[in-house]
Amino acid sequence: MSDFILCSNCFQDQGLKIDAEVIGQNDESACLNCNESTGQKLDKGNLLTLSQRFFVWGSLQRFDYGAAPLVQFNYQQTTSIKTSPWLEPDLRILEKAIGIGFFHYGPRFWMFGDIEPLKELQEIDTRASIINRVIDEYPTITFTPENTFYRVRMAPLNPREFQEYDSPPKHISGSGRFDSKELSVMYGSQDLQVCIHECRVSAADDLFVATLAPCYDLKLLDLTELIYEDVSEFESLDMSIHMLFLAGEHSYKISQDIALAAKASGYDGIIYPSYFSLLRTGAMPFETVYGISPRQIPQLADREKSKIIPNLALFGRPIEQEQIEVKCINRVILNRVEYGIHFGPVEF
Ligand SMILES: [Zn+2]
């Protein structure tokens, strides 16, 4: 006997219905609630997943640093959110079916970046001391000639020329995450999808990819690693760096200063989490377990690390300096673009 409680046809809100179709299971029995047999069936576990995805993840609000869901649910509370007329009946069906209540969530302050090291990074006076900690506390990795990676260029003047895939010359650098007027940086990734996405390409663009590899062992600062500290999220350097790389252009001055300090400490470059990591892996940003970041829970470290796609930032002009060799150049043809989507409420 199945334990199906509802089906996707029980819902009126189109987004919730589509999410329910994705989460639900194929079964031809008649739904106990709506009596239709064509919908995807949902058991209690499926309904909890649906509630989490639609109402919690679907109400996620981003801040300058960090993000937090504005709706939560549990078994203790009764529903206190008010939503759109087309969603209201679905909300009632859902809460009755599994005995949960939806309510406004007051995020813990660290979720929107109220973290000491992150605040100190934003202040000119205290930035250097935190950057020194970053250089000291994050691991060094050796990037060997076996590690190939990619660099994508949009409409280069001479696609066959190796120098087209080097860092842009100094006079036109200075506006990226790590490159500044003082330092040229070559960006690349071992994940071709991320490379292409980071170029913000469209299907009409003329695209080329170079396959590259180090000529000899390079020393890189690894900022994708989770570091353990015996402190709360409010004092966490790990959480500060995690948020820094999921923040937009307003954070670039900080990462540019990290690059300059790493160069001065003898590093050839930095491995850092791609801004598009979460889009590529489909993970929810700044997920929490009972209000605690799973980054703080050692048993969940592997799962957290798997949400991160590493990117490379190499200092100087490494092709010209013969640190990086061009193995191959190809034209890239985009033949399909597909977005992974799910939905959320428009008011609550
Ligand atoms: Zn139904």
PDB file of C-alpha atoms in Angstrom, residues 25-275:
ATOM      1  CA  GLN A  25       6.000   9.972  -8.052  1.00  0.00           C
ATOM      2  CA  ASN A  26       4.413   8.179 -10.983  1.00  0.00           C
ATOM      3  CA  ASP A  27       1.357   6.231  -9.825  1.00  0.00           C
ATOM      4  CA  GLU A  28      -1.946   5.582 -11.547  1.00  0.00           C
ATOM      5  CA  SER A  29      -4.163   5.241  -8.485  1.00  0.00           C
ATOM      6  CA  ALA A  30      -6.866   7.825  -7.786  1.00  0.00           C
ATOM      7  CA  CYS A  31      -5.760  10.674  -5.486  1.00  0.00           C
ATOM      8  CA  LEU A  32      -7.370  10.406  -2.022  1.00  0.00           C
ATOM      9  CA  ASN A  33      -7.880  14.178  -1.991  1.00  0.00           C
ATOM     10  CA  CYS A  34      -8.974  15.195  -5.528  1.00  0.00           C
ATOM     11  CA  ASN A  35      -9.832  11.745  -6.908  1.00  0.00           C
ATOM     12  CA  GLU A  36      -7.904  12.332 -10.149  1.00  0.00           C
ATOM     13  CA  SER A  37      -5.471   9.684 -11.288  1.00  0.00           C
ATOM     14  CA  THR A  38      -3.265  11.660 -13.713  1.00  0.00           C
ATOM     15  CA  GLY A  39      -1.311  13.786 -11.211  1.00  0.00           C
ATOM     16  CA  GLN A  40       2.107  12.946  -9.759  1.00  0.00           C
ATOM     17  CA  LYS A  41       1.512  11.459  -6.278  1.00  0.00           C
ATOM     18  CA  LEU A  42       3.101  12.883  -3.146  1.00  0.00           C
ATOM     19  CA  ASP A  43       3.739  11.090   0.142  1.00  0.00           C
ATOM     20  CA  LYS A  44       4.594  12.889   3.375  1.00  0.00           C
ATOM     21  CA  GLY A  45       8.315  13.086   2.580  1.00  0.00           C
ATOM     22  CA  ASN A  46       7.566  14.522  -0.872  1.00  0.00           C
ATOM     23  CA  LEU A  47       5.220  17.123   0.672  1.00  0.00           C
ATOM     24  CA  LEU A  48       7.868  18.226   3.166  1.00  0.00           C
ATOM     25  CA  THR A  49      10.370  18.581   0.302  1.00  0.00           C
ATOM     26  CA  LEU A  50       7.812  20.558  -1.699  1.00  0.00           C
ATOM     27  CA  SER A  51       7.071  22.880   1.254  1.00  0.00           C
ATOM     28  CA  GLN A  52      10.773  23.464   1.811  1.00  0.00           C
ATOM     29  CA  ARG A  53      11.499  24.155  -1.856  1.00  0.00           C
ATOM     30  CA  PHE A  54       8.484  26.336  -2.615  1.00  0.00           C
ATOM     31  CA  PHE A  55       8.006  28.322   0.601  1.00  0.00           C
ATOM     32  CA  VAL A  56      11.451  28.350   2.247  1.00  0.00           C
ATOM     33  CA  TRP A  57      13.888  28.415  -0.680  1.00  0.00           C
ATOM     34  CA  GLY A  58      11.220  30.213  -2.724  1.00  0.00           C
ATOM     35  CA  SER A  59      11.189  33.107  -0.216  1.00  0.00           C
ATOM     36  CA  LEU A  60      14.970  33.487  -0.102  1.00  0.00           C
ATOM     37  CA  GLN A  61      16.097  37.078   0.023  1.00  0.00           C
ATOM     38  CA  ARG A  62      19.619  38.064  -0.934  1.00  0.00           C
ATOM     39  CA  PHE A  63      21.521  40.766   0.922  1.00  0.00           C
ATOM     40  CA  ASP A  64      24.832  42.516   0.081  1.00  0.00           C
ATOM     41  CA  TYR A  65      26.445  39.571   1.833  1.00  0.00           C
ATOM     42  CA  GLY A  66      24.482  36.427   2.584  1.00  0.00           C
ATOM     43  CA  ALA A  67      20.845  35.477   2.119  1.00  0.00           C
ATOM     44  CA  ALA A  68      17.992  34.138   4.233  1.00  0.00           C
ATOM     45  CA  PRO A  69      14.545  32.635   3.672  1.00  0.00           C
ATOM     46  CA  LEU A  70      11.716  34.838   4.926  1.00  0.00           C
ATOM     47  CA  VAL A  71       9.282  31.933   5.449  1.00  0.00           C
ATOM     48  CA  GLN A  72       9.749  28.792   7.529  1.00  0.00           C
ATOM     49  CA  PHE A  73       7.445  26.005   8.676  1.00  0.00           C
ATOM     50  CA  ASN A  74       7.298  23.500  11.494  1.00  0.00           C
ATOM     51  CA  TYR A  75       4.933  21.139  13.310  1.00  0.00           C
ATOM     52  CA  GLN A  76       4.478  23.462  16.317  1.00  0.00           C
ATOM     53  CA  GLN A  77       3.156  26.659  14.802  1.00  0.00           C
ATOM     54  CA  THR A  78      -0.100  27.382  12.996  1.00  0.00           C
ATOM     55  CA  THR A  79       0.091  29.246   9.714  1.00  0.00           C
ATOM     56  CA  SER A  80       0.430  33.015  10.138  1.00  0.00           C
ATOM     57  CA  ILE A  81       1.503  34.093   6.640  1.00  0.00           C
ATOM     58  CA  LYS A  82      -0.981  35.639   4.208  1.00  0.00           C
ATOM     59  CA  THR A  83      -0.524  34.826   0.570  1.00  0.00           C
ATOM     60  CA  SER A  84      -2.027  35.394  -2.894  1.00  0.00           C
ATOM     61  CA  PRO A  85      -5.662  34.330  -3.500  1.00  0.00           C
ATOM     62  CA  TRP A  86      -4.617  31.656  -6.036  1.00  0.00           C
ATOM     63  CA  LEU A  87      -2.189  30.124  -3.543  1.00  0.00           C
ATOM     64  CA  GLU A  88      -4.291  30.386  -0.367  1.00  0.00           C
ATOM     65  CA  PRO A  89      -6.353  27.170  -0.963  1.00  0.00           C
ATOM     66  CA  ASP A  90      -3.141  25.221  -1.728  1.00  0.00           C
ATOM     67  CA  LEU A  91      -1.582  26.450   1.493  1.00  0.00           C
ATOM     68  CA  ARG A  92      -4.613  25.148   3.440  1.00  0.00           C
ATOM     69  CA  ILE A  93      -4.481  21.748   1.714  1.00  0.00           C
ATOM     70  CA  LEU A  94      -0.765  21.440   2.374  1.00  0.00           C
ATOM     71  CA  GLU A  95      -0.847  22.420   6.060  1.00  0.00           C
ATOM     72  CA  LYS A  96      -3.779  20.093   6.755  1.00  0.00           C
ATOM     73  CA  ALA A  97      -2.251  17.164   4.849  1.00  0.00           C
ATOM     74  CA  ILE A  98       0.980  17.044   6.858  1.00  0.00           C
ATOM     75  CA  GLY A  99       0.125  19.085   9.960  1.00  0.00           C
ATOM     76  CA  ILE A 100       2.565  21.955   9.527  1.00  0.00           C
ATOM     77  CA  GLY A 101       2.274  25.750   9.907  1.00  0.00           C
ATOM     78  CA  PHE A 102       4.029  28.421   7.829  1.00  0.00           C
ATOM     79  CA  PHE A 103       5.296  31.577   9.526  1.00  0.00           C
ATOM     80  CA  HIS A 104       7.602  34.582   8.988  1.00  0.00           C
ATOM     81  CA  TYR A 105      11.148  33.754   9.821  1.00  0.00           C
ATOM     82  CA  GLY A 106      13.417  36.230  11.594  1.00  0.00           C
ATOM     83  CA  PRO A 107      16.835  35.265  10.239  1.00  0.00           C
ATOM     84  CA  ARG A 108      19.808  35.087  12.548  1.00  0.00           C
ATOM     85  CA  PHE A 109      21.964  38.161  11.963  1.00  0.00           C
ATOM     86  CA  TRP A 110      24.968  36.260  10.585  1.00  0.00           C
ATOM     87  CA  MET A 111      22.828  35.207   7.628  1.00  0.00           C
ATOM     88  CA  PHE A 112      22.956  38.749   6.278  1.00  0.00           C
ATOM     89  CA  GLY A 113      26.628  39.234   6.857  1.00  0.00           C
ATOM     90  CA  ASP A 114      26.756  40.448  10.471  1.00  0.00           C
ATOM     91  CA  ILE A 115      30.034  38.556  10.924  1.00  0.00           C
ATOM     92  CA  GLU A 116      33.077  40.177  12.573  1.00  0.00           C
ATOM     93  CA  PRO A 117      35.820  39.208  10.061  1.00  0.00           C
ATOM     94  CA  LEU A 118      33.531  40.110   7.141  1.00  0.00           C
ATOM     95  CA  LYS A 119      32.809  43.532   8.645  1.00  0.00           C
ATOM     96  CA  GLU A 120      36.536  44.022   9.259  1.00  0.00           C
ATOM     97  CA  LEU A 121      37.267  43.129   5.623  1.00  0.00           C
ATOM     98  CA  GLN A 122      34.901  45.892   4.506  1.00  0.00           C
ATOM     99  CA  GLU A 123      36.702  48.508   6.631  1.00  0.00           C
ATOM    100  CA  ILE A 124      39.907  49.880   5.089  1.00  0.00           C
ATOM    101  CA  ASP A 125      41.596  50.165   8.524  1.00  0.00           C
ATOM    102  CA  THR A 126      41.063  46.546   9.560  1.00  0.00           C
ATOM    103  CA  ARG A 127      41.144  44.802   6.166  1.00  0.00           C
ATOM    104  CA  ALA A 128      44.874  43.997   6.132  1.00  0.00           C
ATOM    105  CA  SER A 129      44.834  42.119   9.434  1.00  0.00           C
ATOM    106  CA  ILE A 130      42.013  39.831   8.265  1.00  0.00           C
ATOM    107  CA  ILE A 131      43.739  39.285   4.914  1.00  0.00           C
ATOM    108  CA  ASN A 132      46.856  38.205   6.845  1.00  0.00           C
ATOM    109  CA  ARG A 133      44.695  35.618   8.603  1.00  0.00           C
ATOM    110  CA  VAL A 134      43.359  34.424   5.222  1.00  0.00           C
ATOM    111  CA  ILE A 135      46.930  33.930   3.925  1.00  0.00           C
ATOM    112  CA  ASP A 136      47.921  32.098   7.143  1.00  0.00           C
ATOM    113  CA  GLU A 137      44.864  29.936   7.732  1.00  0.00           C
ATOM    114  CA  TYR A 138      43.893  28.726   4.251  1.00  0.00           C
ATOM    115  CA  PRO A 139      45.808  25.787   2.744  1.00  0.00           C
ATOM    116  CA  THR A 140      48.320  25.923  -0.102  1.00  0.00           C
ATOM    117  CA  ILE A 141      47.873  23.524  -2.988  1.00  0.00           C
ATOM    118  CA  THR A 142      50.232  22.516  -5.744  1.00  0.00           C
ATOM    119  CA  PHE A 143      48.801  22.873  -9.231  1.00  0.00           C
ATOM    120  CA  THR A 144      50.754  20.423 -11.392  1.00  0.00           C
ATOM    121  CA  PRO A 145      51.222  20.053 -15.196  1.00  0.00           C
ATOM    122  CA  GLU A 146      48.648  17.202 -15.088  1.00  0.00           C
ATOM    123  CA  ASN A 147      45.938  19.690 -14.089  1.00  0.00           C
ATOM    124  CA  THR A 148      44.443  20.930 -17.343  1.00  0.00           C
ATOM    125  CA  PHE A 149      41.905  23.738 -17.268  1.00  0.00           C
ATOM    126  CA  TYR A 150      39.974  25.952 -19.644  1.00  0.00           C
ATOM    127  CA  ARG A 151      39.794  29.578 -20.601  1.00  0.00           C
ATOM    128  CA  VAL A 152      36.993  30.830 -22.843  1.00  0.00           C
ATOM    129  CA  ARG A 153      37.235  33.940 -25.031  1.00  0.00           C
ATOM    130  CA  MET A 154      34.411  35.676 -26.805  1.00  0.00           C
ATOM    131  CA  ALA A 155      35.257  36.898 -30.333  1.00  0.00           C
ATOM    132  CA  PRO A 156      39.070  37.157 -29.977  1.00  0.00           C
ATOM    133  CA  LEU A 157      40.785  39.103 -32.776  1.00  0.00           C
ATOM    134  CA  ASN A 158      43.012  36.154 -33.758  1.00  0.00           C
ATOM    135  CA  PRO A 159      41.545  32.965 -32.279  1.00  0.00           C
ATOM    136  CA  ARG A 160      44.634  30.935 -33.276  1.00  0.00           C
ATOM    137  CA  GLU A 161      47.073  33.160 -31.334  1.00  0.00           C
ATOM    138  CA  PHE A 162      48.092  31.838 -27.892  1.00  0.00           C
ATOM    139  CA  GLN A 163      48.380  35.345 -26.437  1.00  0.00           C
ATOM    140  CA  GLU A 164      44.626  35.869 -26.948  1.00  0.00           C
ATOM    141  CA  TYR A 165      44.116  33.481 -24.024  1.00  0.00           C
ATOM    142  CA  ASP A 166      46.554  35.202 -21.665  1.00  0.00           C
ATOM    143  CA  SER A 167      45.441  37.798 -19.078  1.00  0.00           C
ATOM    144  CA  PRO A 168      44.312  41.066 -20.586  1.00  0.00           C
ATOM    145  CA  PRO A 169      47.136  43.637 -20.592  1.00  0.00           C
ATOM    146  CA  LYS A 170      47.372  45.862 -17.507  1.00  0.00           C
ATOM    147  CA  HIS A 171      45.900  48.962 -19.127  1.00  0.00           C
ATOM    148  CA  ILE A 172      42.551  47.222 -19.657  1.00  0.00           C
ATOM    149  CA  SER A 173      42.421  45.157 -16.447  1.00  0.00           C
ATOM    150  CA  GLY A 174      41.220  46.335 -13.083  1.00  0.00           C
ATOM    151  CA  SER A 175      37.504  45.679 -13.015  1.00  0.00           C
ATOM    152  CA  GLY A 176      37.252  41.986 -12.119  1.00  0.00           C
ATOM    153  CA  ARG A 177      37.104  39.990  -8.922  1.00  0.00           C
ATOM    154  CA  PHE A 178      40.898  39.823  -8.504  1.00  0.00           C
ATOM    155  CA  ASP A 179      42.524  41.939 -11.215  1.00  0.00           C
ATOM    156  CA  SER A 180      43.405  45.503 -10.349  1.00  0.00           C
ATOM    157  CA  LYS A 181      45.427  48.357 -11.813  1.00  0.00           C
ATOM    158  CA  GLU A 182      48.421  46.832  -9.993  1.00  0.00           C
ATOM    159  CA  LEU A 183      47.922  43.187 -10.996  1.00  0.00           C
ATOM    160  CA  SER A 184      46.826  41.357 -14.145  1.00  0.00           C
ATOM    161  CA  VAL A 185      44.957  38.108 -13.551  1.00  0.00           C
ATOM    162  CA  MET A 186      44.138  35.182 -15.845  1.00  0.00           C
ATOM    163  CA  TYR A 187      40.840  33.511 -14.995  1.00  0.00           C
ATOM    164  CA  GLY A 188      40.061  29.895 -15.821  1.00  0.00           C
ATOM    165  CA  SER A 189      38.217  26.851 -14.594  1.00  0.00           C
ATOM    166  CA  GLN A 190      38.279  23.083 -14.879  1.00  0.00           C
ATOM    167  CA  ASP A 191      34.506  23.255 -15.292  1.00  0.00           C
ATOM    168  CA  LEU A 192      33.727  24.274 -18.863  1.00  0.00           C
ATOM    169  CA  GLN A 193      30.087  25.103 -18.068  1.00  0.00           C
ATOM    170  CA  VAL A 194      31.202  27.630 -15.449  1.00  0.00           C
ATOM    171  CA  CYS A 195      33.750  29.156 -17.863  1.00  0.00           C
ATOM    172  CA  ILE A 196      31.064  29.716 -20.455  1.00  0.00           C
ATOM    173  CA  HIS A 197      28.542  31.033 -17.938  1.00  0.00           C
ATOM    174  CA  GLU A 198      31.060  33.466 -16.441  1.00  0.00           C
ATOM    175  CA  CYS A 199      31.636  34.960 -19.913  1.00  0.00           C
ATOM    176  CA  ARG A 200      27.909  35.866 -19.959  1.00  0.00           C
ATOM    177  CA  VAL A 201      27.665  34.596 -23.521  1.00  0.00           C
ATOM    178  CA  SER A 202      24.683  34.369 -25.830  1.00  0.00           C
ATOM    179  CA  ALA A 203      24.150  31.888 -28.658  1.00  0.00           C
ATOM    180  CA  ALA A 204      25.131  34.544 -31.226  1.00  0.00           C
ATOM    181  CA  ASP A 205      28.653  34.955 -29.815  1.00  0.00           C
ATOM    182  CA  ASP A 206      31.767  33.631 -31.516  1.00  0.00           C
ATOM    183  CA  LEU A 207      33.312  31.473 -28.789  1.00  0.00           C
ATOM    184  CA  PHE A 208      36.708  29.829 -28.421  1.00  0.00           C
ATOM    185  CA  VAL A 209      38.193  27.730 -25.647  1.00  0.00           C
ATOM    186  CA  ALA A 210      41.854  27.128 -24.869  1.00  0.00           C
ATOM    187  CA  THR A 211      42.868  23.984 -22.979  1.00  0.00           C
ATOM    188  CA  LEU A 212      45.714  25.012 -20.712  1.00  0.00           C
ATOM    189  CA  ALA A 213      48.109  23.418 -18.230  1.00  0.00           C
ATOM    190  CA  PRO A 214      50.925  24.597 -15.954  1.00  0.00           C
ATOM    191  CA  CYS A 215      54.465  24.246 -17.378  1.00  0.00           C
ATOM    192  CA  TYR A 216      55.698  23.357 -13.868  1.00  0.00           C
ATOM    193  CA  ASP A 217      54.240  23.078 -10.346  1.00  0.00           C
ATOM    194  CA  LEU A 218      52.448  26.249  -9.308  1.00  0.00           C
ATOM    195  CA  LYS A 219      51.710  27.294  -5.730  1.00  0.00           C
ATOM    196  CA  LEU A 220      48.100  28.330  -5.202  1.00  0.00           C
ATOM    197  CA  LEU A 221      46.186  29.641  -2.203  1.00  0.00           C
ATOM    198  CA  ASP A 222      43.086  27.449  -1.830  1.00  0.00           C
ATOM    199  CA  LEU A 223      40.087  29.510  -0.754  1.00  0.00           C
ATOM    200  CA  THR A 224      37.589  26.754  -1.631  1.00  0.00           C
ATOM    201  CA  GLU A 225      38.537  24.748   1.469  1.00  0.00           C
ATOM    202  CA  LEU A 226      36.304  24.741   4.557  1.00  0.00           C
ATOM    203  CA  ILE A 227      38.345  25.767   7.558  1.00  0.00           C
ATOM    204  CA  TYR A 228      37.389  24.818  11.084  1.00  0.00           C
ATOM    205  CA  GLU A 229      37.403  27.287  13.887  1.00  0.00           C
ATOM    206  CA  ASP A 230      36.063  26.903  17.362  1.00  0.00           C
ATOM    207  CA  VAL A 231      33.811  29.949  17.056  1.00  0.00           C
ATOM    208  CA  SER A 232      30.197  30.756  16.179  1.00  0.00           C
ATOM    209  CA  GLU A 233      29.072  31.949  12.751  1.00  0.00           C
ATOM    210  CA  PHE A 234      29.327  35.529  14.071  1.00  0.00           C
ATOM    211  CA  GLU A 235      33.113  35.261  14.299  1.00  0.00           C
ATOM    212  CA  SER A 236      33.738  32.824  11.487  1.00  0.00           C
ATOM    213  CA  LEU A 237      36.454  33.564   8.924  1.00  0.00           C
ATOM    214  CA  ASP A 238      35.204  30.557   6.928  1.00  0.00           C
ATOM    215  CA  MET A 239      31.703  32.011   6.644  1.00  0.00           C
ATOM    216  CA  SER A 240      33.140  35.460   5.807  1.00  0.00           C
ATOM    217  CA  ILE A 241      35.120  34.099   2.851  1.00  0.00           C
ATOM    218  CA  HIS A 242      32.198  31.915   1.743  1.00  0.00           C
ATOM    219  CA  MET A 243      29.945  34.988   1.636  1.00  0.00           C
ATOM    220  CA  LEU A 244      32.604  37.134  -0.022  1.00  0.00           C
ATOM    221  CA  PHE A 245      32.709  34.896  -3.099  1.00  0.00           C
ATOM    222  CA  LEU A 246      28.939  34.686  -3.370  1.00  0.00           C
ATOM    223  CA  ALA A 247      28.708  38.494  -3.300  1.00  0.00           C
ATOM    224  CA  GLY A 248      28.686  40.730  -6.383  1.00  0.00           C
ATOM    225  CA  GLU A 249      30.808  43.596  -7.637  1.00  0.00           C
ATOM    226  CA  HIS A 250      30.560  45.604  -4.415  1.00  0.00           C
ATOM    227  CA  SER A 251      32.951  43.041  -2.888  1.00  0.00           C
ATOM    228  CA  TYR A 252      35.659  43.170  -5.591  1.00  0.00           C
ATOM    229  CA  LYS A 253      37.926  45.688  -3.841  1.00  0.00           C
ATOM    230  CA  ILE A 254      38.307  43.183  -0.982  1.00  0.00           C
ATOM    231  CA  SER A 255      39.177  40.226  -3.217  1.00  0.00           C
ATOM    232  CA  GLN A 256      41.574  42.428  -5.236  1.00  0.00           C
ATOM    233  CA  ASP A 257      43.433  43.190  -1.992  1.00  0.00           C
ATOM    234  CA  ILE A 258      43.520  39.456  -1.149  1.00  0.00           C
ATOM    235  CA  ALA A 259      45.132  38.797  -4.565  1.00  0.00           C
ATOM    236  CA  LEU A 260      47.799  41.476  -4.000  1.00  0.00           C
ATOM    237  CA  ALA A 261      48.624  40.026  -0.562  1.00  0.00           C
ATOM    238  CA  ALA A 262      48.800  36.455  -1.908  1.00  0.00           C
ATOM    239  CA  LYS A 263      51.130  37.599  -4.717  1.00  0.00           C
ATOM    240  CA  ALA A 264      53.343  39.359  -2.159  1.00  0.00           C
ATOM    241  CA  SER A 265      53.459  36.115  -0.145  1.00  0.00           C
ATOM    242  CA  GLY A 266      54.848  34.177  -3.115  1.00  0.00           C
ATOM    243  CA  TYR A 267      51.709  32.557  -4.491  1.00  0.00           C
ATOM    244  CA  ASP A 268      51.249  32.096  -8.251  1.00  0.00           C
ATOM    245  CA  GLY A 269      47.484  32.384  -7.944  1.00  0.00           C
ATOM    246  CA  ILE A 270      44.296  31.583  -6.065  1.00  0.00           C
ATOM    247  CA  ILE A 271      41.700  28.827  -6.278  1.00  0.00           C
ATOM    248  CA  TYR A 272      38.358  30.289  -5.238  1.00  0.00           C
ATOM    249  CA  PRO A 273      34.664  29.322  -5.240  1.00  0.00           C
ATOM    250  CA  SER A 274      32.882  30.338  -8.427  1.00  0.00           C
ATOM    251  CA  TYR A 275      30.116  32.920  -7.996  1.00  0.00           C
TER     252      TYR A 275
END
